[in-house]
């Protein structure tokens, strides 16, 4: 069970009740780590600038929620992942309420985000899901109806660029609203960090802030 430790919303940026929408961020990881504070986890900290970019791009109209997975990532099998996402949803309901929600995840968190976007449709107003360098374990086409953003670095040696591109093609063939972003970067998204932050913030803005 990813080390047996459940994910929790650990950092709320802004004031969700006063926002136009909320973006929630899932970090990556292998699920094999010992429990540690989020502030010492590089995978968790990598999501912070994405949340800040969404806040800045929306001029504070998007609140951000960073989720910490103390077990080191979302690598449990589907029944475990489902239980983790259901537990997280119960914790998020009092924070999110009826605000539109954009789910953003990296690596194993990208996979979790795609699953959550479908699983949470009856609980939240899911306005979009962004999966960055996602772990795509089984070639599935994820259910759900929200717009999808898939981003992957061409230099990634941890998760498969080809699998993400194939997923985008399958989703498009199913009639889904899907965007695929190819970036000259590796798995950590550091070489072109500003590019990643910008297109994720723009995607969240389109879904969460009315024009």
PDB file of C-alpha atoms in Angstrom:
ATOM      1  CA  UNK A   1       0.000   0.000   0.000  1.00  0.00           C
ATOM      2  CA  UNK A   2       2.711   2.422  -1.040  1.00  0.00           C
ATOM      3  CA  UNK A   3       4.329   1.878   2.323  1.00  0.00           C
ATOM      4  CA  UNK A   4       0.950   1.874   4.100  1.00  0.00           C
ATOM      5  CA  UNK A   5       0.745   5.647   4.546  1.00  0.00           C
ATOM      6  CA  UNK A   6      -2.241   7.536   3.167  1.00  0.00           C
ATOM      7  CA  UNK A   7      -2.026  10.750   1.113  1.00  0.00           C
ATOM      8  CA  UNK A   8      -3.080  13.963   2.813  1.00  0.00           C
ATOM      9  CA  UNK A   9      -3.683  17.584   1.722  1.00  0.00           C
ATOM     10  CA  UNK A  10      -0.672  19.184   3.380  1.00  0.00           C
ATOM     11  CA  UNK A  11      -0.428  22.757   2.069  1.00  0.00           C
ATOM     12  CA  UNK A  12      -3.251  25.059   0.995  1.00  0.00           C
ATOM     13  CA  UNK A  13      -2.246  28.170  -0.970  1.00  0.00           C
ATOM     14  CA  UNK A  14      -4.788  30.962  -0.990  1.00  0.00           C
ATOM     15  CA  UNK A  15      -8.359  30.869   0.230  1.00  0.00           C
ATOM     16  CA  UNK A  16     -10.383  28.121  -1.477  1.00  0.00           C
ATOM     17  CA  UNK A  17     -13.755  29.493  -0.373  1.00  0.00           C
ATOM     18  CA  UNK A  18     -12.962  32.841  -2.030  1.00  0.00           C
ATOM     19  CA  UNK A  19     -11.363  31.430  -5.194  1.00  0.00           C
ATOM     20  CA  UNK A  20     -12.860  30.839  -8.634  1.00  0.00           C
ATOM     21  CA  UNK A  21     -11.391  27.346  -8.702  1.00  0.00           C
ATOM     22  CA  UNK A  22      -8.915  25.009  -7.063  1.00  0.00           C
ATOM     23  CA  UNK A  23      -5.920  23.112  -8.401  1.00  0.00           C
ATOM     24  CA  UNK A  24      -4.725  20.049  -6.494  1.00  0.00           C
ATOM     25  CA  UNK A  25      -1.208  18.708  -7.004  1.00  0.00           C
ATOM     26  CA  UNK A  26       0.016  15.098  -6.712  1.00  0.00           C
ATOM     27  CA  UNK A  27       3.765  14.558  -6.537  1.00  0.00           C
ATOM     28  CA  UNK A  28       5.545  11.520  -7.961  1.00  0.00           C
ATOM     29  CA  UNK A  29       7.658   8.838  -6.341  1.00  0.00           C
ATOM     30  CA  UNK A  30       8.274   5.116  -6.404  1.00  0.00           C
ATOM     31  CA  UNK A  31       6.193   4.185  -3.379  1.00  0.00           C
ATOM     32  CA  UNK A  32       9.222   2.553  -1.751  1.00  0.00           C
ATOM     33  CA  UNK A  33      10.389   5.431   0.411  1.00  0.00           C
ATOM     34  CA  UNK A  34      10.352   5.562   4.178  1.00  0.00           C
ATOM     35  CA  UNK A  35       7.938   8.150   5.580  1.00  0.00           C
ATOM     36  CA  UNK A  36       9.402  11.638   5.727  1.00  0.00           C
ATOM     37  CA  UNK A  37       8.137  15.205   6.094  1.00  0.00           C
ATOM     38  CA  UNK A  38       6.901  16.738   2.857  1.00  0.00           C
ATOM     39  CA  UNK A  39       9.348  19.637   3.211  1.00  0.00           C
ATOM     40  CA  UNK A  40      12.269  17.220   2.771  1.00  0.00           C
ATOM     41  CA  UNK A  41      10.802  15.316  -0.205  1.00  0.00           C
ATOM     42  CA  UNK A  42      12.181  16.578  -3.561  1.00  0.00           C
ATOM     43  CA  UNK A  43       9.239  15.083  -5.471  1.00  0.00           C
ATOM     44  CA  UNK A  44       6.774  17.012  -3.310  1.00  0.00           C
ATOM     45  CA  UNK A  45       8.788  20.223  -3.504  1.00  0.00           C
ATOM     46  CA  UNK A  46       8.894  19.997  -7.317  1.00  0.00           C
ATOM     47  CA  UNK A  47       5.145  20.644  -7.369  1.00  0.00           C
ATOM     48  CA  UNK A  48       5.384  23.885  -5.389  1.00  0.00           C
ATOM     49  CA  UNK A  49       6.331  26.106  -8.375  1.00  0.00           C
ATOM     50  CA  UNK A  50       3.414  24.674 -10.361  1.00  0.00           C
ATOM     51  CA  UNK A  51       1.026  25.783  -7.626  1.00  0.00           C
ATOM     52  CA  UNK A  52       2.699  29.190  -7.457  1.00  0.00           C
ATOM     53  CA  UNK A  53       2.471  29.549 -11.250  1.00  0.00           C
ATOM     54  CA  UNK A  54      -1.255  28.822 -11.168  1.00  0.00           C
ATOM     55  CA  UNK A  55      -1.711  31.381  -8.419  1.00  0.00           C
ATOM     56  CA  UNK A  56       0.299  34.007 -10.311  1.00  0.00           C
ATOM     57  CA  UNK A  57      -1.227  33.346 -13.736  1.00  0.00           C
ATOM     58  CA  UNK A  58      -4.747  33.639 -12.286  1.00  0.00           C
ATOM     59  CA  UNK A  59      -3.874  36.672 -10.139  1.00  0.00           C
ATOM     60  CA  UNK A  60      -4.852  34.739  -7.061  1.00  0.00           C
ATOM     61  CA  UNK A  61      -8.152  33.463  -8.419  1.00  0.00           C
ATOM     62  CA  UNK A  62      -6.945  29.834  -8.262  1.00  0.00           C
ATOM     63  CA  UNK A  63      -6.249  28.298  -4.869  1.00  0.00           C
ATOM     64  CA  UNK A  64      -3.715  25.495  -4.695  1.00  0.00           C
ATOM     65  CA  UNK A  65      -3.664  22.325  -2.604  1.00  0.00           C
ATOM     66  CA  UNK A  66      -0.472  20.278  -2.437  1.00  0.00           C
ATOM     67  CA  UNK A  67      -1.028  16.648  -1.512  1.00  0.00           C
ATOM     68  CA  UNK A  68       1.682  14.747   0.339  1.00  0.00           C
ATOM     69  CA  UNK A  69       1.986  10.992   0.006  1.00  0.00           C
ATOM     70  CA  UNK A  70       4.113   9.966   3.006  1.00  0.00           C
ATOM     71  CA  UNK A  71       4.600   6.523   1.473  1.00  0.00           C
ATOM     72  CA  UNK A  72       6.770   8.021  -1.252  1.00  0.00           C
ATOM     73  CA  UNK A  73       4.389   7.913  -4.199  1.00  0.00           C
ATOM     74  CA  UNK A  74       1.327   6.365  -5.795  1.00  0.00           C
ATOM     75  CA  UNK A  75       2.662   3.000  -6.912  1.00  0.00           C
ATOM     76  CA  UNK A  76       0.081   0.720  -5.281  1.00  0.00           C
ATOM     77  CA  UNK A  77      -2.046  -1.596  -7.403  1.00  0.00           C
ATOM     78  CA  UNK A  78      -5.439  -0.314  -8.519  1.00  0.00           C
ATOM     79  CA  UNK A  79      -7.478  -1.444  -5.467  1.00  0.00           C
ATOM     80  CA  UNK A  80      -4.942   0.308  -3.215  1.00  0.00           C
ATOM     81  CA  UNK A  81      -4.878   3.418  -5.381  1.00  0.00           C
ATOM     82  CA  UNK A  82      -8.679   3.515  -5.381  1.00  0.00           C
ATOM     83  CA  UNK A  83      -8.785   3.379  -1.579  1.00  0.00           C
ATOM     84  CA  UNK A  84      -6.147   6.107  -1.329  1.00  0.00           C
ATOM     85  CA  UNK A  85      -8.044   8.371  -3.710  1.00  0.00           C
ATOM     86  CA  UNK A  86     -11.340   7.769  -1.920  1.00  0.00           C
ATOM     87  CA  UNK A  87      -9.709   8.647   1.403  1.00  0.00           C
ATOM     88  CA  UNK A  88      -8.192  11.781  -0.098  1.00  0.00           C
ATOM     89  CA  UNK A  89     -11.510  12.819  -1.617  1.00  0.00           C
ATOM     90  CA  UNK A  90     -13.161  12.684   1.798  1.00  0.00           C
ATOM     91  CA  UNK A  91     -10.462  14.995   3.152  1.00  0.00           C
ATOM     92  CA  UNK A  92     -10.788  17.403   0.224  1.00  0.00           C
ATOM     93  CA  UNK A  93     -14.583  17.755   0.213  1.00  0.00           C
ATOM     94  CA  UNK A  94     -14.690  20.307   3.084  1.00  0.00           C
ATOM     95  CA  UNK A  95     -11.940  22.345   1.393  1.00  0.00           C
ATOM     96  CA  UNK A  96     -13.069  22.184  -2.233  1.00  0.00           C
ATOM     97  CA  UNK A  97     -16.831  22.252  -1.779  1.00  0.00           C
ATOM     98  CA  UNK A  98     -18.551  22.960  -5.108  1.00  0.00           C
ATOM     99  CA  UNK A  99     -15.635  24.848  -6.667  1.00  0.00           C
ATOM    100  CA  UNK A 100     -14.318  23.550 -10.016  1.00  0.00           C
ATOM    101  CA  UNK A 101     -11.227  21.393  -9.567  1.00  0.00           C
ATOM    102  CA  UNK A 102      -8.167  20.822 -11.747  1.00  0.00           C
ATOM    103  CA  UNK A 103      -6.002  17.803 -10.852  1.00  0.00           C
ATOM    104  CA  UNK A 104      -2.281  17.983 -11.650  1.00  0.00           C
ATOM    105  CA  UNK A 105       0.113  15.094 -11.138  1.00  0.00           C
ATOM    106  CA  UNK A 106       3.699  14.163 -11.972  1.00  0.00           C
ATOM    107  CA  UNK A 107       5.073  10.680 -12.677  1.00  0.00           C
ATOM    108  CA  UNK A 108       3.200   8.174 -10.487  1.00  0.00           C
ATOM    109  CA  UNK A 109       1.144  11.176  -9.357  1.00  0.00           C
ATOM    110  CA  UNK A 110       0.238  11.723 -13.017  1.00  0.00           C
ATOM    111  CA  UNK A 111      -1.229   8.240 -13.156  1.00  0.00           C
ATOM    112  CA  UNK A 112      -3.088   8.894  -9.900  1.00  0.00           C
ATOM    113  CA  UNK A 113      -4.407  12.185 -11.302  1.00  0.00           C
ATOM    114  CA  UNK A 114      -5.819  10.458 -14.388  1.00  0.00           C
ATOM    115  CA  UNK A 115      -7.544   7.855 -12.238  1.00  0.00           C
ATOM    116  CA  UNK A 116      -8.831  10.510  -9.827  1.00  0.00           C
ATOM    117  CA  UNK A 117     -10.302  12.601 -12.648  1.00  0.00           C
ATOM    118  CA  UNK A 118     -12.623   9.733 -13.532  1.00  0.00           C
ATOM    119  CA  UNK A 119     -13.190   8.427 -10.000  1.00  0.00           C
ATOM    120  CA  UNK A 120     -14.054  11.853  -8.580  1.00  0.00           C
ATOM    121  CA  UNK A 121     -16.554  12.973 -11.216  1.00  0.00           C
ATOM    122  CA  UNK A 122     -19.500  12.317  -8.919  1.00  0.00           C
ATOM    123  CA  UNK A 123     -17.818  14.070  -5.978  1.00  0.00           C
ATOM    124  CA  UNK A 124     -16.222  17.177  -7.486  1.00  0.00           C
ATOM    125  CA  UNK A 125     -16.680  19.452 -10.475  1.00  0.00           C
ATOM    126  CA  UNK A 126     -13.592  18.136 -12.265  1.00  0.00           C
ATOM    127  CA  UNK A 127     -12.653  20.815 -14.802  1.00  0.00           C
ATOM    128  CA  UNK A 128      -9.413  19.282 -16.074  1.00  0.00           C
ATOM    129  CA  UNK A 129      -6.572  16.878 -15.391  1.00  0.00           C
ATOM    130  CA  UNK A 130      -2.903  17.423 -16.212  1.00  0.00           C
ATOM    131  CA  UNK A 131      -0.567  14.416 -16.164  1.00  0.00           C
ATOM    132  CA  UNK A 132       3.135  15.309 -16.427  1.00  0.00           C
ATOM    133  CA  UNK A 133       5.616  12.590 -17.385  1.00  0.00           C
ATOM    134  CA  UNK A 134       3.016  10.118 -16.139  1.00  0.00           C
ATOM    135  CA  UNK A 135       3.578   6.506 -15.284  1.00  0.00           C
ATOM    136  CA  UNK A 136       1.186   4.713 -17.652  1.00  0.00           C
ATOM    137  CA  UNK A 137       1.249   1.116 -16.431  1.00  0.00           C
ATOM    138  CA  UNK A 138      -1.265  -0.770 -18.502  1.00  0.00           C
ATOM    139  CA  UNK A 139      -2.113   0.936 -21.766  1.00  0.00           C
ATOM    140  CA  UNK A 140      -5.573   1.879 -20.581  1.00  0.00           C
ATOM    141  CA  UNK A 141      -7.710   4.691 -21.928  1.00  0.00           C
ATOM    142  CA  UNK A 142      -8.926   6.471 -18.820  1.00  0.00           C
ATOM    143  CA  UNK A 143     -12.621   7.151 -18.393  1.00  0.00           C
ATOM    144  CA  UNK A 144     -14.051  10.507 -17.458  1.00  0.00           C
ATOM    145  CA  UNK A 145     -15.076  13.583 -19.367  1.00  0.00           C
ATOM    146  CA  UNK A 146     -12.809  16.450 -18.268  1.00  0.00           C
ATOM    147  CA  UNK A 147     -10.222  17.948 -20.636  1.00  0.00           C
ATOM    148  CA  UNK A 148      -6.839  16.242 -20.407  1.00  0.00           C
ATOM    149  CA  UNK A 149      -3.338  17.707 -20.659  1.00  0.00           C
ATOM    150  CA  UNK A 150      -0.480  15.253 -21.130  1.00  0.00           C
ATOM    151  CA  UNK A 151       3.074  16.575 -20.978  1.00  0.00           C
ATOM    152  CA  UNK A 152       6.246  14.539 -21.398  1.00  0.00           C
ATOM    153  CA  UNK A 153       9.938  15.248 -21.835  1.00  0.00           C
ATOM    154  CA  UNK A 154      11.711  13.762 -24.831  1.00  0.00           C
ATOM    155  CA  UNK A 155      14.777  13.107 -22.634  1.00  0.00           C
ATOM    156  CA  UNK A 156      12.819  11.230 -19.953  1.00  0.00           C
ATOM    157  CA  UNK A 157      14.501   7.966 -18.945  1.00  0.00           C
ATOM    158  CA  UNK A 158      12.167   7.141 -16.042  1.00  0.00           C
ATOM    159  CA  UNK A 159       8.701   7.040 -17.606  1.00  0.00           C
ATOM    160  CA  UNK A 160       7.817   6.485 -21.238  1.00  0.00           C
ATOM    161  CA  UNK A 161       7.361   9.397 -23.615  1.00  0.00           C
ATOM    162  CA  UNK A 162       5.949   6.973 -26.193  1.00  0.00           C
ATOM    163  CA  UNK A 163       3.359   5.634 -23.726  1.00  0.00           C
ATOM    164  CA  UNK A 164       2.137   9.148 -22.959  1.00  0.00           C
ATOM    165  CA  UNK A 165       1.884  10.015 -26.643  1.00  0.00           C
ATOM    166  CA  UNK A 166       0.012   6.771 -27.314  1.00  0.00           C
ATOM    167  CA  UNK A 167      -2.384   7.553 -24.457  1.00  0.00           C
ATOM    168  CA  UNK A 168      -3.053  10.988 -25.951  1.00  0.00           C
ATOM    169  CA  UNK A 169      -3.801   9.343 -29.295  1.00  0.00           C
ATOM    170  CA  UNK A 170      -6.185   6.834 -27.700  1.00  0.00           C
ATOM    171  CA  UNK A 171      -8.009   9.580 -25.813  1.00  0.00           C
ATOM    172  CA  UNK A 172      -8.316  11.662 -28.981  1.00  0.00           C
ATOM    173  CA  UNK A 173      -9.653   8.638 -30.857  1.00  0.00           C
ATOM    174  CA  UNK A 174     -12.293   8.296 -28.138  1.00  0.00           C
ATOM    175  CA  UNK A 175     -13.373  11.880 -28.752  1.00  0.00           C
ATOM    176  CA  UNK A 176     -11.782  13.319 -25.612  1.00  0.00           C
ATOM    177  CA  UNK A 177     -10.553  16.903 -25.305  1.00  0.00           C
ATOM    178  CA  UNK A 178      -6.818  16.161 -25.016  1.00  0.00           C
ATOM    179  CA  UNK A 179      -3.653  18.207 -25.473  1.00  0.00           C
ATOM    180  CA  UNK A 180      -0.194  16.661 -25.731  1.00  0.00           C
ATOM    181  CA  UNK A 181       2.861  18.794 -24.915  1.00  0.00           C
ATOM    182  CA  UNK A 182       6.328  17.558 -25.881  1.00  0.00           C
ATOM    183  CA  UNK A 183       9.205  19.217 -24.007  1.00  0.00           C
ATOM    184  CA  UNK A 184      12.968  18.961 -24.537  1.00  0.00           C
ATOM    185  CA  UNK A 185      13.512  17.870 -20.947  1.00  0.00           C
ATOM    186  CA  UNK A 186      14.020  14.974 -18.565  1.00  0.00           C
ATOM    187  CA  UNK A 187      11.820  13.411 -15.935  1.00  0.00           C
ATOM    188  CA  UNK A 188      12.401  16.040 -13.233  1.00  0.00           C
ATOM    189  CA  UNK A 189      11.150  18.840 -15.553  1.00  0.00           C
ATOM    190  CA  UNK A 190      14.038  21.129 -14.604  1.00  0.00           C
ATOM    191  CA  UNK A 191      15.761  21.843 -17.938  1.00  0.00           C
ATOM    192  CA  UNK A 192      12.720  23.757 -19.246  1.00  0.00           C
ATOM    193  CA  UNK A 193      11.019  24.392 -15.925  1.00  0.00           C
ATOM    194  CA  UNK A 194       9.389  27.645 -17.008  1.00  0.00           C
ATOM    195  CA  UNK A 195       7.821  25.968 -20.029  1.00  0.00           C
ATOM    196  CA  UNK A 196       6.200  23.289 -17.863  1.00  0.00           C
ATOM    197  CA  UNK A 197       4.937  25.802 -15.311  1.00  0.00           C
ATOM    198  CA  UNK A 198       3.497  28.048 -18.012  1.00  0.00           C
ATOM    199  CA  UNK A 199       1.489  25.485 -19.954  1.00  0.00           C
ATOM    200  CA  UNK A 200       0.122  23.855 -16.792  1.00  0.00           C
ATOM    201  CA  UNK A 201      -0.933  27.238 -15.391  1.00  0.00           C
ATOM    202  CA  UNK A 202      -2.578  28.186 -18.696  1.00  0.00           C
ATOM    203  CA  UNK A 203      -4.448  24.871 -18.761  1.00  0.00           C
ATOM    204  CA  UNK A 204      -5.676  25.323 -15.182  1.00  0.00           C
ATOM    205  CA  UNK A 205      -6.703  28.907 -15.906  1.00  0.00           C
ATOM    206  CA  UNK A 206      -8.833  27.871 -18.885  1.00  0.00           C
ATOM    207  CA  UNK A 207     -10.725  25.339 -16.814  1.00  0.00           C
ATOM    208  CA  UNK A 208     -11.074  27.163 -13.529  1.00  0.00           C
ATOM    209  CA  UNK A 209     -11.464  30.887 -14.169  1.00  0.00           C
ATOM    210  CA  UNK A 210     -14.450  32.120 -16.186  1.00  0.00           C
ATOM    211  CA  UNK A 211     -13.659  34.397 -19.094  1.00  0.00           C
TER     212      UNK A 211
END
